[in-house]
Coordinates of C-alpha atoms and ligand atoms in Angstrom, one line a residue:
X1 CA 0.0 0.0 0.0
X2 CA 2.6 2.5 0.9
X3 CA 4.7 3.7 -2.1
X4 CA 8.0 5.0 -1.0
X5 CA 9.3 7.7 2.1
X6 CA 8.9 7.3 5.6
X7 CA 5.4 5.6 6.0
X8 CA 4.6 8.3 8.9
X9 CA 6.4 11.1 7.8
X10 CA 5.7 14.3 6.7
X11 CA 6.9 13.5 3.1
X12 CA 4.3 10.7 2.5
X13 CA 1.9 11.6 0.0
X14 CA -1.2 10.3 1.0
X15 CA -2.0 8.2 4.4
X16 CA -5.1 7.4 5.5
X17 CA -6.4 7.8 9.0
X18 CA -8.7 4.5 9.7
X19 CA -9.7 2.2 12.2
X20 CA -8.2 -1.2 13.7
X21 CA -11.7 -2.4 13.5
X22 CA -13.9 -2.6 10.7
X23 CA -15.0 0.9 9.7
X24 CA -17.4 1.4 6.6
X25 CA -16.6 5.0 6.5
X26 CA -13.1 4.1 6.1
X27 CA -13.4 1.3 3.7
X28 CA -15.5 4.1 1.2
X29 CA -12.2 6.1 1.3
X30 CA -10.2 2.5 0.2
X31 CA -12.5 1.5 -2.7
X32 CA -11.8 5.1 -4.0
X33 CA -8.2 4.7 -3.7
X34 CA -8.2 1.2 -5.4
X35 CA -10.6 2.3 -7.8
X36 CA -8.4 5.5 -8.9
X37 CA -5.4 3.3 -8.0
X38 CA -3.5 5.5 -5.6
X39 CA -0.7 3.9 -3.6
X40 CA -1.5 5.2 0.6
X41 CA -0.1 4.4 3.9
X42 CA -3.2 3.0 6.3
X43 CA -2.5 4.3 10.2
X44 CA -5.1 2.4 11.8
X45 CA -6.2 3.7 14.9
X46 CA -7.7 2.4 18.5
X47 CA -10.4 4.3 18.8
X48 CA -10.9 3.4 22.2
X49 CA -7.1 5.7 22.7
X50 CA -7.3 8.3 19.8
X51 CA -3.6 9.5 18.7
X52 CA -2.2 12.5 18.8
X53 CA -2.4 12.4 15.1
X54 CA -6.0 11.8 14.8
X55 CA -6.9 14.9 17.1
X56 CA -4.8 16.9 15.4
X57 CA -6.0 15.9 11.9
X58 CA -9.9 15.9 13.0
X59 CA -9.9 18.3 16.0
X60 CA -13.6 18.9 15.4
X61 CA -15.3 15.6 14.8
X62 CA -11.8 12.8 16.2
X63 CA -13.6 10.3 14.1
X64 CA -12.0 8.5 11.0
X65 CA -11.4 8.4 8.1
X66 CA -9.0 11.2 7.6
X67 CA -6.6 11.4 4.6
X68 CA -3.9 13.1 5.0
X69 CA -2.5 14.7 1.6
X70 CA 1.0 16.0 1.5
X71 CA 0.5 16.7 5.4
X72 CA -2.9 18.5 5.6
X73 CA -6.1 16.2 6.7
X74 CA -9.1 16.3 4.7
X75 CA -12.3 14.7 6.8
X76 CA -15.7 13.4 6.5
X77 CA -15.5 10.5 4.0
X78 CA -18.3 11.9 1.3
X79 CA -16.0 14.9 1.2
X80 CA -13.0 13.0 1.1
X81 CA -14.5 10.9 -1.8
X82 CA -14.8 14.2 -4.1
X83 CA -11.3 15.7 -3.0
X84 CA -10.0 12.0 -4.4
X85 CA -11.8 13.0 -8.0
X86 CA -10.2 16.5 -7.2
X87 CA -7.4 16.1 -6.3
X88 CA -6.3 13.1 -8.8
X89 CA -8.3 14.0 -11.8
X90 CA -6.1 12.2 -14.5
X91 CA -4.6 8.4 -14.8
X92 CA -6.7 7.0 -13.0
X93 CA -7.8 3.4 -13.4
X94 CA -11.6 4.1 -13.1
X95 CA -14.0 7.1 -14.4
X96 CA -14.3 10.2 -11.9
X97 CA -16.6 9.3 -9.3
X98 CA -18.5 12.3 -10.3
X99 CA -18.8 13.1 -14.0
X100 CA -16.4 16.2 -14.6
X101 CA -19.0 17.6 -17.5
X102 CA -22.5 17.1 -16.1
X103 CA -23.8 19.3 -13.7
X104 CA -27.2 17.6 -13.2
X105 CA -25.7 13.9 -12.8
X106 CA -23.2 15.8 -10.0
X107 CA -26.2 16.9 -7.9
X108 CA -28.3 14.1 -8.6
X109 CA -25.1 11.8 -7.2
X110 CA -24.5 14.1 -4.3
X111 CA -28.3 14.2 -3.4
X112 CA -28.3 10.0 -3.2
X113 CA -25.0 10.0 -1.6
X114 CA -26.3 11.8 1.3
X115 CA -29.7 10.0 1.2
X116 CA -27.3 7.1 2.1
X117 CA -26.1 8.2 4.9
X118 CA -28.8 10.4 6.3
X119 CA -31.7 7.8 5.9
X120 CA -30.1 4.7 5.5
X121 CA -27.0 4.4 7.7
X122 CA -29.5 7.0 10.1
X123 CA -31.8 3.8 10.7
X124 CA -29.7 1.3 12.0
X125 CA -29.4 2.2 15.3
X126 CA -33.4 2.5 16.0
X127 CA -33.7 -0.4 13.7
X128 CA -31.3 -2.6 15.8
X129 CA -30.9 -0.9 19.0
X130 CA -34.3 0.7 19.6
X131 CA -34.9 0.5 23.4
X132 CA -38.9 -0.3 22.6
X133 CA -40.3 -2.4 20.1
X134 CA -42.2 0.3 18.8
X135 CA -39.0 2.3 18.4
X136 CA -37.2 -1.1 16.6
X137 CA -40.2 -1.2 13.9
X138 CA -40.3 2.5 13.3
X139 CA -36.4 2.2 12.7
X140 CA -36.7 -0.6 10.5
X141 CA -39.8 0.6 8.5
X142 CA -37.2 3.6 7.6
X143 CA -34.7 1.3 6.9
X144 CA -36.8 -0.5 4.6
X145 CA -38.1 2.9 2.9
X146 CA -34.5 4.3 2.3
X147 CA -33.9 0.6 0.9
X148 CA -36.7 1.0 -1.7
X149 CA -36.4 4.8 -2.4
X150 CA -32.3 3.9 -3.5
X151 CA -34.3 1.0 -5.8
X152 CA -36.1 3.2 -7.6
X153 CA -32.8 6.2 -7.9
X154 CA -31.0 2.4 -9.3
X155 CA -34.0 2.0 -11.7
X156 CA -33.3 5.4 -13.2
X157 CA -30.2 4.1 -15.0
X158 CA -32.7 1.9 -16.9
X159 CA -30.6 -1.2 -17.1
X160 CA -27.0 0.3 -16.7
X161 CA -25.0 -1.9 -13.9
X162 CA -24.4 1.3 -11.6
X163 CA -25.7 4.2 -9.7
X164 CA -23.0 5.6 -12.0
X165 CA -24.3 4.5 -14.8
X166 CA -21.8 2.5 -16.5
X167 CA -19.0 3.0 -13.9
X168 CA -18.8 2.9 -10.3
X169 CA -20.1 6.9 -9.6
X170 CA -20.2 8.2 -5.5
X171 CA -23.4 7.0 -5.0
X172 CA -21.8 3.2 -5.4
X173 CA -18.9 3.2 -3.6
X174 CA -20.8 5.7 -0.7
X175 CA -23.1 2.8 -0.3
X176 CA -21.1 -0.2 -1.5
X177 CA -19.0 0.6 1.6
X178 CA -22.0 -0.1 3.8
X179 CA -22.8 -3.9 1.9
X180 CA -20.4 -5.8 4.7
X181 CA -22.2 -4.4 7.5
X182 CA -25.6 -4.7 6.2
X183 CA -25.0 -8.3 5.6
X184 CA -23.8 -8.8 9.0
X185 CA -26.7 -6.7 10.6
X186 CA -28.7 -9.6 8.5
X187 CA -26.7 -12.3 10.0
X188 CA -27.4 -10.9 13.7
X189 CA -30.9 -10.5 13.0
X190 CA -32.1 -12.6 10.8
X191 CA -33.8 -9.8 8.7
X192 CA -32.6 -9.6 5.7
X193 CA -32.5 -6.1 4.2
X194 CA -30.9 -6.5 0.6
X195 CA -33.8 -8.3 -0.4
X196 CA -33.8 -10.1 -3.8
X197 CA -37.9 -10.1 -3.6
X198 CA -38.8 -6.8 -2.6
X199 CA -35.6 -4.8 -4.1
X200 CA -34.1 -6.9 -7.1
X201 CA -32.1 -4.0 -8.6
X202 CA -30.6 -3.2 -5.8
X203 CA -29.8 -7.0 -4.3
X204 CA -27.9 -7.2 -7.8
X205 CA -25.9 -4.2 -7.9
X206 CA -24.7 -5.6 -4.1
X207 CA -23.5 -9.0 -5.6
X208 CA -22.2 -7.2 -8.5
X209 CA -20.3 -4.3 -6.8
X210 CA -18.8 -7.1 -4.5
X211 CA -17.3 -8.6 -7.5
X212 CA -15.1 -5.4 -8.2
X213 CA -11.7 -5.9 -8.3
X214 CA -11.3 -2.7 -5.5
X215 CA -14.2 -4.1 -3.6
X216 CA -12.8 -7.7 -3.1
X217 CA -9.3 -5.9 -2.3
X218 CA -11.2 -3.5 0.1
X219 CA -14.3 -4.8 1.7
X220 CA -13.8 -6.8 4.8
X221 CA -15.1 -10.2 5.2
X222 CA -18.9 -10.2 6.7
X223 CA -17.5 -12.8 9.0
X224 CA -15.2 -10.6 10.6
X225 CA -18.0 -7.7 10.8
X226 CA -20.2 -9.9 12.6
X227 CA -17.5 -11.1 15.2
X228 CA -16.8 -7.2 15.5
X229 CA -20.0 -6.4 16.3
X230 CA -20.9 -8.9 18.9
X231 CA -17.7 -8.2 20.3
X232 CA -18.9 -4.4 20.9
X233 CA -22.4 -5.6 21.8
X234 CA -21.4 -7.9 24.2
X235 CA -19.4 -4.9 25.4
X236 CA -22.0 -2.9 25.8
X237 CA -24.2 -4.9 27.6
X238 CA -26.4 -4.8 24.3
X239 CA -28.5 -7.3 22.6
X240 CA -29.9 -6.8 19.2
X241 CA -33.5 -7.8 18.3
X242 CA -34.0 -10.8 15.9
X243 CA -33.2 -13.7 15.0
Ligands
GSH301 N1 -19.8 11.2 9.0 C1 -18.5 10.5 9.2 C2 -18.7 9.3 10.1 C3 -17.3 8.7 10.5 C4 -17.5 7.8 11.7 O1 -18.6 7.7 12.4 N2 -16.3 7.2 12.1 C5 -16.3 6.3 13.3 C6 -15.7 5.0 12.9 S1 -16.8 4.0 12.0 C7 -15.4 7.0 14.3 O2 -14.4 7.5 14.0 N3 -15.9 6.9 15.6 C8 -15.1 7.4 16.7 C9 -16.0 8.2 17.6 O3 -17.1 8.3 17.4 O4 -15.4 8.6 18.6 C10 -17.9 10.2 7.9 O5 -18.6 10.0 6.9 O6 -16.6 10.2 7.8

């Protein structure tokens, strides 16, 4: 992964702030490295004893990822996914995440992107976590929504393999990241949530992202996502509904 200099030092182009556990947000920053094939250094960090480095790189939020380009940080992964098309417009090994030339496709990307995270990633906890039952249902009834509304943005591309269209855009890698942990939320549970019966596009586009050459470098094993997260459950005194 690293590519010459001192792996921490100043003089390393790119490094990547991430996690010694299994961090989605991270992993989106990874599959856009491997996808524009750019050499980085991973720091992974404890985030149960945050580094020096990490508070000075994210004083504001001290959450990972950061990237840290030719010494200054850049945070927030969706943010860090366009500074990657930015910064490293030429050579790469995939299309721009975003199309350079169309303004509308931009927005539109940018607008799902964030429907990701803000609806879909937003439901988990009250999905799985909900202290009432009532809560758990209303969290997974939004789950499901988000599921169905990102079926119908897939639909749009009228037969194309991606969000992107014909290439992996930001709306696939911003939720391709999240395809590990959804599959072990459905181990834990029991629910499943990529549903080949009531969201076919979309249960496609997750086995066919996961064949990617970037994603089977990048995305770790559901196996080892599940073990994670009983590990932090069982930590927590926590107990997920299902199953
Ligand atoms: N909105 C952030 C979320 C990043 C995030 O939640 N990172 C977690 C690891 S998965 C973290 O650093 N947690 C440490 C903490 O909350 O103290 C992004 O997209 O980068």
């Amino acid at each position: 992964m690293a590519a010459g200099g001192s792996p921490d030092g100043p003089d390393h182009e790119l490094r990547l702030l991430g996690s010694t556990n299994p961090s989605p947000f991270v992993t989106r920053v990874e599959l856009a490295l491997a996808l524009r094939g750019l050499t980085y250094h991973l720091v992974a960090v404890d985030l149960d004893h945050k580094t020096d480095l990490l508070l000075a790189a994210n004083p504001v939020h001290a959450k990972v990822p950061v990237l840290i380009h030719h010494g200054r940080p850049i945070c927030e992964s969706r943010v860090i996914l366009e500074y990657i098309d930015d910064a490293f417009p030429g050579g790469g090994a995939a299309p721009l995440l975003l199309p350079a030339d169309d303004p509308l496709a931009r927005a539109t990307a940018r607008f799902w992107a964030a429907y990701v995270d803000d609806k879909f990633v937003a439901s988990w906890r009250p999905a799985y976590l909900g202290k009432t039952e009532e809560e758990r249902a209303e969290g997974m009834k939004q789950m499901l929504a988000a599921v169905e509304a990102l079926e119908g943005a897939l639909a749009l591309q009228e037969g194309k393999p991606f969000f992107g269209g014909d290439a992996v855009g930001l709306v696939d890698v911003t939720l391709g990241s999240l395809i590990p942990r959804t599959r072990a939320n459905e181990a834990l549970t029991g629910t499943k949530v990529l549903d080949a019966a009531r969201t076919p596009l979309l249960a496609a586009w997750a086995e066919r992202f996961g064949e990617l050459d970037a994603a089977r470098k990048v995305l770790p094993a559901v196996g080892d996502v599940v073990e994670y997260l009983e590990t932090r459950l069982r930590r927590s005194n926590l107990v997920v509904a299902g199953k």
